[in-house]
């Protein structure tokens, strides 16, 4: 009987290290990495992975959805965080409508991810909802 081999890898060729110190800096950083041609058309979710000093290890494109939603799988997020030995994560997704108010689904996934991160001693630093021009921070609004 053959069993599938599992490979786990993470590599970096990053020369310039980016340190994320507040939600405004996170917004400016992630916006520079977002495809602005579809930010108002299609909902996407990304995770920013950081080390203990909040230096960016990388960005993972978690999912692309439709106009009103996308899939956020906590198990996938945590598996990526563990693979690259991240100490913290920042969840970011856009609202194509331009409305920055978090939905009940946004609030629920934030709570679920925070609880799951706590079990693995990974810090959920923030969850940002972004548009082309602005953002909403769960941490800044005391919803973490």
mmCIF file of C-alpha atoms in Angstrom:
data_model
loop_
_atom_site.group_PDB
_atom_site.id
_atom_site.type_symbol
_atom_site.label_atom_id
_atom_site.label_comp_id
_atom_site.label_asym_id
_atom_site.label_seq_id
_atom_site.Cartn_x
_atom_site.Cartn_y
_atom_site.Cartn_z
ATOM 1 C CA UNK A 1 0.000 0.000 0.000
ATOM 2 C CA UNK A 2 1.396 3.365 -0.995
ATOM 3 C CA UNK A 3 0.854 6.465 1.064
ATOM 4 C CA UNK A 4 1.082 9.991 -0.302
ATOM 5 C CA UNK A 5 4.160 11.929 0.714
ATOM 6 C CA UNK A 6 3.546 15.286 2.361
ATOM 7 C CA UNK A 7 6.016 18.079 1.691
ATOM 8 C CA UNK A 8 6.089 21.303 3.649
ATOM 9 C CA UNK A 9 8.216 24.148 2.369
ATOM 10 C CA UNK A 10 8.766 27.850 2.843
ATOM 11 C CA UNK A 11 11.428 29.958 1.234
ATOM 12 C CA UNK A 12 12.181 33.619 1.013
ATOM 13 C CA UNK A 13 14.395 35.804 -1.108
ATOM 14 C CA UNK A 14 13.207 38.967 0.571
ATOM 15 C CA UNK A 15 15.961 41.551 0.912
ATOM 16 C CA UNK A 16 14.024 44.580 2.157
ATOM 17 C CA UNK A 17 12.076 43.803 5.295
ATOM 18 C CA UNK A 18 8.764 45.574 5.836
ATOM 19 C CA UNK A 19 7.619 46.206 9.403
ATOM 20 C CA UNK A 20 3.908 46.733 9.990
ATOM 21 C CA UNK A 21 3.375 48.955 13.017
ATOM 22 C CA UNK A 22 -0.254 50.091 12.704
ATOM 23 C CA UNK A 23 -3.396 49.553 10.638
ATOM 24 C CA UNK A 24 -2.733 52.535 8.359
ATOM 25 C CA UNK A 25 0.644 51.097 7.408
ATOM 26 C CA UNK A 26 -0.967 47.675 6.851
ATOM 27 C CA UNK A 27 -3.552 49.281 4.545
ATOM 28 C CA UNK A 28 -0.941 51.132 2.480
ATOM 29 C CA UNK A 29 1.226 48.007 2.262
ATOM 30 C CA UNK A 30 -1.537 45.617 1.179
ATOM 31 C CA UNK A 31 -3.070 48.121 -1.236
ATOM 32 C CA UNK A 32 0.284 48.271 -3.045
ATOM 33 C CA UNK A 33 0.055 44.477 -3.502
ATOM 34 C CA UNK A 34 -3.638 44.341 -4.531
ATOM 35 C CA UNK A 35 -4.894 44.198 -8.108
ATOM 36 C CA UNK A 36 -6.698 47.554 -8.173
ATOM 37 C CA UNK A 37 -8.397 46.675 -11.473
ATOM 38 C CA UNK A 38 -10.680 44.217 -9.661
ATOM 39 C CA UNK A 39 -10.859 45.638 -6.110
ATOM 40 C CA UNK A 40 -14.288 47.131 -6.890
ATOM 41 C CA UNK A 41 -15.432 44.118 -8.891
ATOM 42 C CA UNK A 42 -14.507 40.903 -7.076
ATOM 43 C CA UNK A 43 -14.097 40.081 -3.395
ATOM 44 C CA UNK A 44 -10.722 38.641 -2.425
ATOM 45 C CA UNK A 45 -9.146 37.570 0.834
ATOM 46 C CA UNK A 46 -5.438 37.604 1.662
ATOM 47 C CA UNK A 47 -3.404 36.950 4.770
ATOM 48 C CA UNK A 48 -0.270 38.810 5.732
ATOM 49 C CA UNK A 49 2.120 36.642 7.722
ATOM 50 C CA UNK A 50 4.541 38.280 10.150
ATOM 51 C CA UNK A 51 7.256 37.275 12.577
ATOM 52 C CA UNK A 52 7.315 38.197 16.258
ATOM 53 C CA UNK A 53 8.684 41.692 15.467
ATOM 54 C CA UNK A 54 5.893 42.294 12.891
ATOM 55 C CA UNK A 55 8.231 42.052 9.902
ATOM 56 C CA UNK A 56 6.371 40.684 6.880
ATOM 57 C CA UNK A 57 7.219 37.086 5.991
ATOM 58 C CA UNK A 58 4.846 37.035 3.045
ATOM 59 C CA UNK A 59 1.334 37.437 1.691
ATOM 60 C CA UNK A 60 -0.892 34.479 0.907
ATOM 61 C CA UNK A 61 -3.749 34.848 -1.588
ATOM 62 C CA UNK A 62 -6.373 32.881 0.291
ATOM 63 C CA UNK A 63 -9.381 33.143 -2.008
ATOM 64 C CA UNK A 64 -11.225 34.974 -4.767
ATOM 65 C CA UNK A 65 -14.982 35.047 -4.806
ATOM 66 C CA UNK A 66 -17.776 36.950 -6.411
ATOM 67 C CA UNK A 67 -19.283 40.359 -5.901
ATOM 68 C CA UNK A 68 -20.719 39.623 -2.454
ATOM 69 C CA UNK A 69 -18.400 37.103 -0.827
ATOM 70 C CA UNK A 70 -15.449 34.763 -0.782
ATOM 71 C CA UNK A 71 -14.442 31.655 1.173
ATOM 72 C CA UNK A 72 -12.352 32.040 4.326
ATOM 73 C CA UNK A 73 -11.196 28.618 5.543
ATOM 74 C CA UNK A 74 -9.594 28.810 8.996
ATOM 75 C CA UNK A 75 -7.775 25.502 8.506
ATOM 76 C CA UNK A 76 -6.065 26.771 5.355
ATOM 77 C CA UNK A 77 -5.059 30.018 7.082
ATOM 78 C CA UNK A 78 -3.539 28.189 10.016
ATOM 79 C CA UNK A 79 -1.774 25.625 7.855
ATOM 80 C CA UNK A 80 -0.101 28.423 5.887
ATOM 81 C CA UNK A 81 0.869 30.237 9.093
ATOM 82 C CA UNK A 82 2.397 27.074 10.530
ATOM 83 C CA UNK A 83 4.287 26.272 7.319
ATOM 84 C CA UNK A 84 6.121 29.593 7.340
ATOM 85 C CA UNK A 85 6.550 29.715 11.131
ATOM 86 C CA UNK A 86 4.531 32.930 11.423
ATOM 87 C CA UNK A 87 4.006 34.405 14.868
ATOM 88 C CA UNK A 88 1.148 36.583 13.696
ATOM 89 C CA UNK A 89 -1.336 37.027 10.890
ATOM 90 C CA UNK A 90 -3.419 39.861 9.537
ATOM 91 C CA UNK A 91 -6.552 38.940 7.620
ATOM 92 C CA UNK A 92 -7.495 41.345 4.824
ATOM 93 C CA UNK A 93 -10.424 41.305 2.428
ATOM 94 C CA UNK A 94 -12.078 43.869 0.204
ATOM 95 C CA UNK A 95 -15.705 44.915 -0.132
ATOM 96 C CA UNK A 96 -16.367 45.651 -3.828
ATOM 97 C CA UNK A 97 -19.478 47.623 -2.823
ATOM 98 C CA UNK A 98 -17.312 50.231 -1.118
ATOM 99 C CA UNK A 99 -19.174 49.716 2.183
ATOM 100 C CA UNK A 100 -16.608 49.286 4.962
ATOM 101 C CA UNK A 101 -19.104 48.150 7.607
ATOM 102 C CA UNK A 102 -18.322 44.559 8.672
ATOM 103 C CA UNK A 103 -21.074 42.042 8.027
ATOM 104 C CA UNK A 104 -22.146 39.508 10.619
ATOM 105 C CA UNK A 105 -20.204 36.891 8.589
ATOM 106 C CA UNK A 106 -17.090 39.099 8.844
ATOM 107 C CA UNK A 107 -17.511 39.332 12.613
ATOM 108 C CA UNK A 108 -18.126 35.595 12.960
ATOM 109 C CA UNK A 109 -15.048 34.546 10.968
ATOM 110 C CA UNK A 110 -12.906 36.994 12.955
ATOM 111 C CA UNK A 111 -14.058 35.454 16.259
ATOM 112 C CA UNK A 112 -13.577 31.909 14.941
ATOM 113 C CA UNK A 113 -10.100 32.668 13.568
ATOM 114 C CA UNK A 114 -9.029 34.438 16.783
ATOM 115 C CA UNK A 115 -10.094 31.455 18.910
ATOM 116 C CA UNK A 116 -8.295 29.047 16.584
ATOM 117 C CA UNK A 117 -5.134 31.169 16.524
ATOM 118 C CA UNK A 118 -5.081 31.304 20.316
ATOM 119 C CA UNK A 119 -4.961 27.496 20.471
ATOM 120 C CA UNK A 120 -1.825 27.489 18.302
ATOM 121 C CA UNK A 121 -0.231 30.526 19.971
ATOM 122 C CA UNK A 122 -0.422 32.535 16.756
ATOM 123 C CA UNK A 123 -1.529 36.125 17.129
ATOM 124 C CA UNK A 124 -4.421 37.389 15.019
ATOM 125 C CA UNK A 125 -3.194 40.970 14.894
ATOM 126 C CA UNK A 126 -6.013 42.500 12.877
ATOM 127 C CA UNK A 127 -8.691 41.963 10.259
ATOM 128 C CA UNK A 128 -8.953 44.741 7.694
ATOM 129 C CA UNK A 129 -11.781 45.369 5.270
ATOM 130 C CA UNK A 130 -10.483 47.518 2.451
ATOM 131 C CA UNK A 131 -11.632 49.516 -0.541
ATOM 132 C CA UNK A 132 -9.517 51.427 -3.033
ATOM 133 C CA UNK A 133 -9.584 54.530 -0.812
ATOM 134 C CA UNK A 134 -10.090 53.474 2.801
ATOM 135 C CA UNK A 135 -10.234 50.664 5.336
ATOM 136 C CA UNK A 136 -11.935 49.343 8.456
ATOM 137 C CA UNK A 137 -9.775 47.807 11.181
ATOM 138 C CA UNK A 138 -11.304 45.326 13.636
ATOM 139 C CA UNK A 139 -8.432 45.981 16.057
ATOM 140 C CA UNK A 140 -8.748 49.755 15.875
ATOM 141 C CA UNK A 141 -12.496 49.518 16.487
ATOM 142 C CA UNK A 142 -12.051 47.202 19.472
ATOM 143 C CA UNK A 143 -13.625 44.174 17.783
ATOM 144 C CA UNK A 144 -10.694 41.822 18.265
#
